[in-house]
GROMACS .gro file of C-alpha atoms in nm:
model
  348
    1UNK     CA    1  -5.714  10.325   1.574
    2UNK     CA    2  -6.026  10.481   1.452
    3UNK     CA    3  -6.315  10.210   1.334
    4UNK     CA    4  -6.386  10.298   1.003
    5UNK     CA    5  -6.765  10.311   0.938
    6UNK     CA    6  -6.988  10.544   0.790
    7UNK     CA    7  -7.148  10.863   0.937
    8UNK     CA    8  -7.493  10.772   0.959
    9UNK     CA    9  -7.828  11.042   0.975
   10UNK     CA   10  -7.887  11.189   1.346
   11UNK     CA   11  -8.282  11.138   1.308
   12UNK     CA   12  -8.252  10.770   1.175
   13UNK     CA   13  -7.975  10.681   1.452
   14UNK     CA   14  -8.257  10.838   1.699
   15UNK     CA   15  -8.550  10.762   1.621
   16UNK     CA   16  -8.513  10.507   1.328
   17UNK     CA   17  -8.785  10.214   1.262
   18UNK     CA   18  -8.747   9.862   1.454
   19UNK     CA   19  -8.691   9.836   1.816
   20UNK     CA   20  -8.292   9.767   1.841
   21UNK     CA   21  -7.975   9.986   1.914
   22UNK     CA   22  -7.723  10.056   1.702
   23UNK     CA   23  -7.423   9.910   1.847
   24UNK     CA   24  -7.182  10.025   1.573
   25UNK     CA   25  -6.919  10.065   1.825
   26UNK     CA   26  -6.751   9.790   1.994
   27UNK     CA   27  -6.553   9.872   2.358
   28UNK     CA   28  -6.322   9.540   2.240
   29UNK     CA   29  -6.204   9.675   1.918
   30UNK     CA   30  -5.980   9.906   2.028
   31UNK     CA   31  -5.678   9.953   2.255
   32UNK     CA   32  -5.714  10.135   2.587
   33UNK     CA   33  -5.421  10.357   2.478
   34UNK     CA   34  -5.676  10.472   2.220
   35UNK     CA   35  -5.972  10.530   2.437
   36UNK     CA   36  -5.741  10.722   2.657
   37UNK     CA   37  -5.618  10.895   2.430
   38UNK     CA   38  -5.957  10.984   2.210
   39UNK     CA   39  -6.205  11.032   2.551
   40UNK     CA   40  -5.987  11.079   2.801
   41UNK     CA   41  -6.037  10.747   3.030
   42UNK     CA   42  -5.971  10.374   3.058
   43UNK     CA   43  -6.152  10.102   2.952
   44UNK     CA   44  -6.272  10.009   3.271
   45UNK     CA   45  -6.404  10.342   3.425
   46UNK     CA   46  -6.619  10.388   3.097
   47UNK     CA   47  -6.748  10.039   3.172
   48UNK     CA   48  -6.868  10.198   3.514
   49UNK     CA   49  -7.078  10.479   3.350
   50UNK     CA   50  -7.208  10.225   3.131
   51UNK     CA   51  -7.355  10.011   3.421
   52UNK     CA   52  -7.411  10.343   3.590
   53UNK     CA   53  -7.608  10.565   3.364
   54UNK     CA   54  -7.760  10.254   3.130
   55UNK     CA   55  -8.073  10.244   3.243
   56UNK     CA   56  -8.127  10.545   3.188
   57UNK     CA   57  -7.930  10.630   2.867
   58UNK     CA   58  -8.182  10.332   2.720
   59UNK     CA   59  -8.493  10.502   2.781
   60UNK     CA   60  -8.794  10.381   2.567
   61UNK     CA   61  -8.895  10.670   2.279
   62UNK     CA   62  -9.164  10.688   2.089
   63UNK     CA   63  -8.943  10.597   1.741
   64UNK     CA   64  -8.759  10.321   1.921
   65UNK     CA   65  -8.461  10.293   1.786
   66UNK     CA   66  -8.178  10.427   1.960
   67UNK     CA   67  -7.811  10.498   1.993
   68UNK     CA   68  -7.598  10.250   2.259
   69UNK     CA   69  -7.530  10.437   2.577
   70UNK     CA   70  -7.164  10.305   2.502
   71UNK     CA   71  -7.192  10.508   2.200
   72UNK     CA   72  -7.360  10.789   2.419
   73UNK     CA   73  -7.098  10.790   2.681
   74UNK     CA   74  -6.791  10.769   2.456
   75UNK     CA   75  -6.943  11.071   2.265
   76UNK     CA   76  -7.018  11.248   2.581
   77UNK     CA   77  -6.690  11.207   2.695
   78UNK     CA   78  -6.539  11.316   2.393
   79UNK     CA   79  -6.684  11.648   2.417
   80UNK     CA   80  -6.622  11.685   2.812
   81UNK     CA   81  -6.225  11.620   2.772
   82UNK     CA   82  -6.199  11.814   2.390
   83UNK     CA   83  -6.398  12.038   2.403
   84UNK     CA   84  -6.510  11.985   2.051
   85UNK     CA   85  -6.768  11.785   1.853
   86UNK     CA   86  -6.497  11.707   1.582
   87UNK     CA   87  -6.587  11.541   1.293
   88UNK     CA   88  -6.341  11.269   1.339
   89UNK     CA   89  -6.476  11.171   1.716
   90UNK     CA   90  -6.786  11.117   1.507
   91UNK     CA   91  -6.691  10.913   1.240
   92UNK     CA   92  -6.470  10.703   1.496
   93UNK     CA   93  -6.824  10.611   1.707
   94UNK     CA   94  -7.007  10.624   1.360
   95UNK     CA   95  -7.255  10.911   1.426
   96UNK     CA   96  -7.294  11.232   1.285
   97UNK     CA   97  -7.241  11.611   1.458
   98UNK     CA   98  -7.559  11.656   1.542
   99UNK     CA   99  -7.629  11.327   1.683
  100UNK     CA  100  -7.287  11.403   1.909
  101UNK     CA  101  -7.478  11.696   2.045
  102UNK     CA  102  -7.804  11.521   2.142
  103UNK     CA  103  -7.572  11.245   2.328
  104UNK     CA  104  -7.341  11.493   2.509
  105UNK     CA  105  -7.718  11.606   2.637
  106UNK     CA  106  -7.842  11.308   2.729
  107UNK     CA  107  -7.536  11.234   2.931
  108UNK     CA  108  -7.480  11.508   3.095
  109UNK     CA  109  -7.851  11.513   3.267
  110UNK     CA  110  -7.791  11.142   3.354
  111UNK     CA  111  -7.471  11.279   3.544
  112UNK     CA  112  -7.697  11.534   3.665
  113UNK     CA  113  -7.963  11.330   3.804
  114UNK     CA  114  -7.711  11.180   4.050
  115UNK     CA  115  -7.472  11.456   4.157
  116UNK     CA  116  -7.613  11.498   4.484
  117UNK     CA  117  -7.489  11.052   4.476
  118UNK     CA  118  -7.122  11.193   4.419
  119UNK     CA  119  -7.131  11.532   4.555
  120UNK     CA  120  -7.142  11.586   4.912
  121UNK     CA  121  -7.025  11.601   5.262
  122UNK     CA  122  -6.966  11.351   5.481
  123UNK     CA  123  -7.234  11.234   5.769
  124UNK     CA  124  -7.107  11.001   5.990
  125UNK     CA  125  -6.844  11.110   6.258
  126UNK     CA  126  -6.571  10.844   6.185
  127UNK     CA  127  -6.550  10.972   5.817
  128UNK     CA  128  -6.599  11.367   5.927
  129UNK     CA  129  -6.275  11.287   6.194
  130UNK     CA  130  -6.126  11.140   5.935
  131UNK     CA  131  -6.124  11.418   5.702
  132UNK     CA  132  -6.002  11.701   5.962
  133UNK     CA  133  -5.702  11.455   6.047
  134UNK     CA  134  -5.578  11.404   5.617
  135UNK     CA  135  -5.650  11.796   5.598
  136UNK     CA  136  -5.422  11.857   5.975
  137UNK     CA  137  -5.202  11.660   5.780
  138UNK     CA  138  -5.104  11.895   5.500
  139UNK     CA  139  -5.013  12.193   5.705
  140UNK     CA  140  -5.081  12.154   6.057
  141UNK     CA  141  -5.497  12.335   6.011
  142UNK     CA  142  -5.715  12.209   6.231
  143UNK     CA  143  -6.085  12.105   6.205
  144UNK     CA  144  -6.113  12.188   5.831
  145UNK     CA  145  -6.420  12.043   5.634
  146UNK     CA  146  -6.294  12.136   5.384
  147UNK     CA  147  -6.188  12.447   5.167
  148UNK     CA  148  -6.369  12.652   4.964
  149UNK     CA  149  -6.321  12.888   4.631
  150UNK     CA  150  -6.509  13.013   4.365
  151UNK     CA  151  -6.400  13.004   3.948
  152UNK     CA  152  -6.505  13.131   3.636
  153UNK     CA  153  -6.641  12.904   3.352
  154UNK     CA  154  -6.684  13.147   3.017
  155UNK     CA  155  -6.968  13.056   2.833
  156UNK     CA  156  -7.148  13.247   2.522
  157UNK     CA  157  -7.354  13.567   2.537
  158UNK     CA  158  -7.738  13.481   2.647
  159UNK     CA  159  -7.852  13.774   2.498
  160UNK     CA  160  -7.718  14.130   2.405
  161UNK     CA  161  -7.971  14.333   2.695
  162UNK     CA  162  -7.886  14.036   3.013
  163UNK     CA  163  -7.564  14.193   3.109
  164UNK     CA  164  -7.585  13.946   3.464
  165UNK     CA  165  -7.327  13.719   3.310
  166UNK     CA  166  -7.026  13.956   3.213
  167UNK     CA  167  -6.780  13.938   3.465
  168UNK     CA  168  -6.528  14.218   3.631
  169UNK     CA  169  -6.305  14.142   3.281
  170UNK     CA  170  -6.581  14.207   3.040
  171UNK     CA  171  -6.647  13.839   3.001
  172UNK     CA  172  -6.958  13.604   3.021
  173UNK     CA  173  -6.868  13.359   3.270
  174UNK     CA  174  -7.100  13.118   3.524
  175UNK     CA  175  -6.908  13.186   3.874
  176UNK     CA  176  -6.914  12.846   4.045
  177UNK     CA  177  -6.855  12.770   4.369
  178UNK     CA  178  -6.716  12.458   4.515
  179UNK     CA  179  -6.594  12.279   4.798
  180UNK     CA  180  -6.309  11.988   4.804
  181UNK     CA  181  -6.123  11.777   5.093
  182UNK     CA  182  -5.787  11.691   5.116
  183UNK     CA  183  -5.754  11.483   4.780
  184UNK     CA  184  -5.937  11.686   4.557
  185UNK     CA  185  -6.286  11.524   4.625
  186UNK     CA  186  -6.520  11.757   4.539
  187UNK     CA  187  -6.767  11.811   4.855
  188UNK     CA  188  -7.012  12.115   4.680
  189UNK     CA  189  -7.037  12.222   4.336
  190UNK     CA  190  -7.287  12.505   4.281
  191UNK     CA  191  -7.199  12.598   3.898
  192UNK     CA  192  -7.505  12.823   3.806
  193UNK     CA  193  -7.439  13.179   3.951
  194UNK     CA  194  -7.378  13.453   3.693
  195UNK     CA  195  -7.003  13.629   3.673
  196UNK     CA  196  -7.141  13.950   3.740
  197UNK     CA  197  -7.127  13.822   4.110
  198UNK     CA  198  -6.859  13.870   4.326
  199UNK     CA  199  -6.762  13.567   4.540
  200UNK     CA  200  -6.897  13.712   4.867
  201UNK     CA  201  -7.234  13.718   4.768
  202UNK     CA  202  -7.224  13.413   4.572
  203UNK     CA  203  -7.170  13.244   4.906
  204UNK     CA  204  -7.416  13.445   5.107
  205UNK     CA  205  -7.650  13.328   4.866
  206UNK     CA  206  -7.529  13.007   4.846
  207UNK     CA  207  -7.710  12.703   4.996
  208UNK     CA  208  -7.404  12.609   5.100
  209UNK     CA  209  -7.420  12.893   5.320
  210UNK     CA  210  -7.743  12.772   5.438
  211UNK     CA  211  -7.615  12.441   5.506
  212UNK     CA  212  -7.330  12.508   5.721
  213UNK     CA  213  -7.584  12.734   5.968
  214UNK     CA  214  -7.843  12.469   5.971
  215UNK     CA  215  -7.679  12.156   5.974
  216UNK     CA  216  -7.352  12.100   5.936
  217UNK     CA  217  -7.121  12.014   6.269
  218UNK     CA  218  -7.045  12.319   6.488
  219UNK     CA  219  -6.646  12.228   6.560
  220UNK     CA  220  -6.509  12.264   6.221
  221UNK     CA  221  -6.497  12.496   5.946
  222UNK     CA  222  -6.440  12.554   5.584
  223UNK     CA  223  -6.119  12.747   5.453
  224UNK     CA  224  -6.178  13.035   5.214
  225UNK     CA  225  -5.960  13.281   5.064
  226UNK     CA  226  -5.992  13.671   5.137
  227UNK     CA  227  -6.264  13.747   4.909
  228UNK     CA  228  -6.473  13.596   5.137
  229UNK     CA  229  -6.633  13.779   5.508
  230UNK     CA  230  -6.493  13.567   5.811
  231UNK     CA  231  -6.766  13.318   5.927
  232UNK     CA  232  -6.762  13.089   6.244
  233UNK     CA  233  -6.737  12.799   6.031
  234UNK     CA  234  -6.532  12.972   5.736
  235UNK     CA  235  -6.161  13.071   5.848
  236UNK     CA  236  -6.025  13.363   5.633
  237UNK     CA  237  -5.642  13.500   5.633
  238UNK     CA  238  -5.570  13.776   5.895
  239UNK     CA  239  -5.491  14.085   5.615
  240UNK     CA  240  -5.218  14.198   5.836
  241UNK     CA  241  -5.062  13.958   6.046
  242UNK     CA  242  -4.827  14.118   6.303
  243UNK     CA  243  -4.740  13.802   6.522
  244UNK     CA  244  -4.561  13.511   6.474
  245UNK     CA  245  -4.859  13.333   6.555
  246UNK     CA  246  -5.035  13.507   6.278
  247UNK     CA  247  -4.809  13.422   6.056
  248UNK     CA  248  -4.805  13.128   6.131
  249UNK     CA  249  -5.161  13.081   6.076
  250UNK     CA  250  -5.126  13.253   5.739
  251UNK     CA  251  -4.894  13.023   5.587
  252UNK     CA  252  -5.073  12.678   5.710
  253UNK     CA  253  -5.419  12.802   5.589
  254UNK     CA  254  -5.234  12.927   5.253
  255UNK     CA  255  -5.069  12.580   5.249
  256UNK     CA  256  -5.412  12.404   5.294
  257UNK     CA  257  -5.648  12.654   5.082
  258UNK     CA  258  -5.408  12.547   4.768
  259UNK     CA  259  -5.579  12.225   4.727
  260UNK     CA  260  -5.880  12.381   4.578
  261UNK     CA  261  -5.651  12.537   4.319
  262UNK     CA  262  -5.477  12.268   4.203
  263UNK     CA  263  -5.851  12.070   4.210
  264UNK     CA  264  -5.962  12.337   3.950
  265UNK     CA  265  -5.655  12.288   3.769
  266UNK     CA  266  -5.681  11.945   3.759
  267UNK     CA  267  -6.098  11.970   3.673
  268UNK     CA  268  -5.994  12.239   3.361
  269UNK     CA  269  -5.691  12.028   3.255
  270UNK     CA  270  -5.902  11.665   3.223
  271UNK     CA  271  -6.248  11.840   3.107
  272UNK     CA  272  -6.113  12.090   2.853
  273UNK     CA  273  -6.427  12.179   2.738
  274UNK     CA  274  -6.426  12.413   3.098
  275UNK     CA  275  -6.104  12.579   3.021
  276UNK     CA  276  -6.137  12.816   2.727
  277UNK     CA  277  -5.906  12.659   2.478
  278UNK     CA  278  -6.180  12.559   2.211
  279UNK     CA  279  -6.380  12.893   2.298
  280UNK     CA  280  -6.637  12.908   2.538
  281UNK     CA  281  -6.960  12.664   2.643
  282UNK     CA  282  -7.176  12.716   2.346
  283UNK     CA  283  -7.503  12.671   2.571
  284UNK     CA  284  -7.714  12.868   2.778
  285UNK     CA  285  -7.606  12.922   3.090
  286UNK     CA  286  -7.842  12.675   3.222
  287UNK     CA  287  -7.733  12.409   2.996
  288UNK     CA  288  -7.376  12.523   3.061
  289UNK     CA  289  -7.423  12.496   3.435
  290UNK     CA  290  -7.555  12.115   3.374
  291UNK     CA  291  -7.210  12.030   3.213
  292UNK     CA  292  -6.990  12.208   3.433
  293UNK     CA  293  -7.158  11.993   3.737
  294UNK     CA  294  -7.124  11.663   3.502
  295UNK     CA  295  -6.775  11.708   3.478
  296UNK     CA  296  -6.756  11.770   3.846
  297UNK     CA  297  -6.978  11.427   3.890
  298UNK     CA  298  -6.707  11.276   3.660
  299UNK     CA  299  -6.414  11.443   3.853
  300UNK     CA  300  -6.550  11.282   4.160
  301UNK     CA  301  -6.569  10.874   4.014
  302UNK     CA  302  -6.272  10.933   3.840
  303UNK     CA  303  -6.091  10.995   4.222
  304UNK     CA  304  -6.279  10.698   4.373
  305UNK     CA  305  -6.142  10.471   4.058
  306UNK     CA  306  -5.742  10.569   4.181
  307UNK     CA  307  -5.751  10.812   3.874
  308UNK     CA  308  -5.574  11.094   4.116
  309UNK     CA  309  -5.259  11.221   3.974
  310UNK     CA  310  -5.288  11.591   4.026
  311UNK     CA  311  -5.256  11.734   3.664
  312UNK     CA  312  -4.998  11.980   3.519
  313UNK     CA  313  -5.198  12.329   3.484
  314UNK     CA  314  -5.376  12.348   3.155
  315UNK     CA  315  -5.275  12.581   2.857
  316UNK     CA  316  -5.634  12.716   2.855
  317UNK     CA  317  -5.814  13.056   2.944
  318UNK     CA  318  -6.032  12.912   3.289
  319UNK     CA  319  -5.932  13.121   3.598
  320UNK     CA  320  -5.965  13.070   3.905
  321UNK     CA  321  -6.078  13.413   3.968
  322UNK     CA  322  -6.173  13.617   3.710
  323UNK     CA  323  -6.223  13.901   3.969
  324UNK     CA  324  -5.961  14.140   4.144
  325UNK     CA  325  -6.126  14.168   4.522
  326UNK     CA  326  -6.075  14.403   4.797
  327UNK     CA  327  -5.974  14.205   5.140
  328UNK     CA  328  -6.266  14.132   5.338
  329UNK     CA  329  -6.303  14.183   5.716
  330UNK     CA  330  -6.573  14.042   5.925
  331UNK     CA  331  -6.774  14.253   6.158
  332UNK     CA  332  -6.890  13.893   6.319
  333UNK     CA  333  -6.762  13.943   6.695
  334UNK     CA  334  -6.841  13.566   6.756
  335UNK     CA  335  -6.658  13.478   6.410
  336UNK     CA  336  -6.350  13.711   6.533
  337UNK     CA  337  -6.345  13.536   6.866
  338UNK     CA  338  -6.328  13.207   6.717
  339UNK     CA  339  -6.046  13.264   6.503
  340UNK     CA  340  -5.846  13.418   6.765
  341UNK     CA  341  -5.902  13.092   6.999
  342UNK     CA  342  -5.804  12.922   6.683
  343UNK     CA  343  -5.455  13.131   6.677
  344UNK     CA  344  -5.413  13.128   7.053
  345UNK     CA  345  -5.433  12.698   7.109
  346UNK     CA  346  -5.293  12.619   6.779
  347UNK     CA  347  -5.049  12.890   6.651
  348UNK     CA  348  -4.901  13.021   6.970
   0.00000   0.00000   0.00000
């Protein structure tokens, strides 16, 4: 059931005189089928972003008086899983279009500010064993940290002359590349390369790239798919596997490289303001980076509150690829070596 109050002016709801909030809605009026249904989680994960980002949703303005970072996060999250700043989300929470936008900005650098809290790779050795033992567990792969892929997010032209952002399919797209474990957990999320660049040298460039050579542990690797070059610490498919070992390999690092697919299909399905179905992120592609990684913040708590369920693919125009790719083979002799000691103790 929508609360039926009026619209009231973006500036006043803002920056209005006397130093209160407007509280105009209440988390106890409604059902949680409704906030389900209207912005896309329960009751008591929108609690957690409340005590999470309130602090800083509450910041002191000059013109004091502010909207609730309830009223913030519900709007926030409206747009994230819609897609849309509808008028009716608006009247529901009691604030205008406009005033939508400003919130869905305020939250999403909030998320922002604490992705690196969310998004990253494990450090201590119990939980780094543990996640090569759930990931041995799908298909059999051995030592993965994880597996990586890169997708598409379409946003709007920048500008008619930066041509950086259209993609192989004549498309404006932010490529982003990520990293997940066994559940879906998201591990890396870099969301602000143009589509103009193929996978390969979004990871070269990467600093996830930079990570794994510097820092990370030397007995494991990432999975990637074949548009990316063979790394010591990133197993590719053979293109041509002639043995059974081979094969073998192929089809338990297929098996274990899918769960980055159905992550993305899960991230476009719940945040469908990713997948193309209302049109593309009307932002720059800075700003449209910033949400992108939100939702990915957002994809991460919902996990650690039990909301798991892998989703049903979305109806929506998000890719995972929005480029065709030639296979990739490594000229890395150390790379090559490792993979075949991988095939020869493992796969034989």
């Amino acid at each position: 059931m929508a609360v039926p109050i009026a619209v009231l002016d973006c500036d006043l709801l803002l920056y209005g005189r006397g130093h209160r909030t407007l509280d105009r809605f209440k988390l106890e009026d409604v059902t949680d089928e409704y906030l389900v249904s209207t912005y896309g989680f329960p009751r008591q994960f929108i609690c957690y972003l409340v005590d999470l980002l309130g602090a800083t949703l509450s910041r002191p303005t000059q013109r004091s008086r502010a909207i609730s970072p309830e009223t913030q996060i519900l709007a926030a999250l409206g747009f994230y899983t819609s897609g849309s700043f509808q008028t009716r989300m608006g009247d529901a929470i009691g604030i205008s279009q406009a005033s939508m936008s400003r919130c869905v900005a305020n939250v999403t650098e909030a998320l922002v500010e604490r992705a690196s809290q969310f998004i990253h790779f494990p450090k201590d050795e119990a939980t780094v064993q543990t996640l090569k033992e759930d990931f041995y567990g799908l298909a059999g792969m051995p030592g993965v940290l994880g597996v990586v892929d890169c997708t598409h997010v379409a946003i709007k032209a920048p500008n008619a002359e930066d041509l950086s952002y259209v993609n192989r399919k004549g498309l404006h797209s932010l490529n982003c590349l990520m990293v997940c474990d066994s559940r879906g957990v998201l591990l890396s999320a870099e969301t602000h390369w143009p589509g103009s660049l193929p996978d390969c040298t979004v990871l070269e460039q990467a600093a996830l790239t930079s990570q794994f050579e510097t820092e990370l542990h030397k007995d494991g690797w990432l999975l990637g798919d074949s548009s990316f070059l063979l790394r010591t610490w990133l197993m590719t498919p053979l293109h041509i596997p002639e043995t059974p070992a081979e094969y073998r390999y192929n089809m338990a690092h297929s098996a274990t490289h899918n769960v980055i697919e159905r992550t993305f299909r899960t991230i476009r399905s719940r945040f469908r303001c990713l997948d193309g179905s209302k049109g593309t992120l009307q932002y720059s592609p800075e700003k449209s980076s910033h949400i992108i990684l939100a939702c990915c913040v957002l994809h991460n708590i919902s996990l650690q509150h039990g909301l798991d369920v892998w989703s049903a693919p979305a109806a929506g125009h998000m890719e995972q690829s929005e480029e065709e790719y030639e296979q990739m083979e490594s000229v890395d002799s150390e790379a090559c070596r490792v993979r075949q000691e991988l095939l020869l103790t493992h796969f034989s």
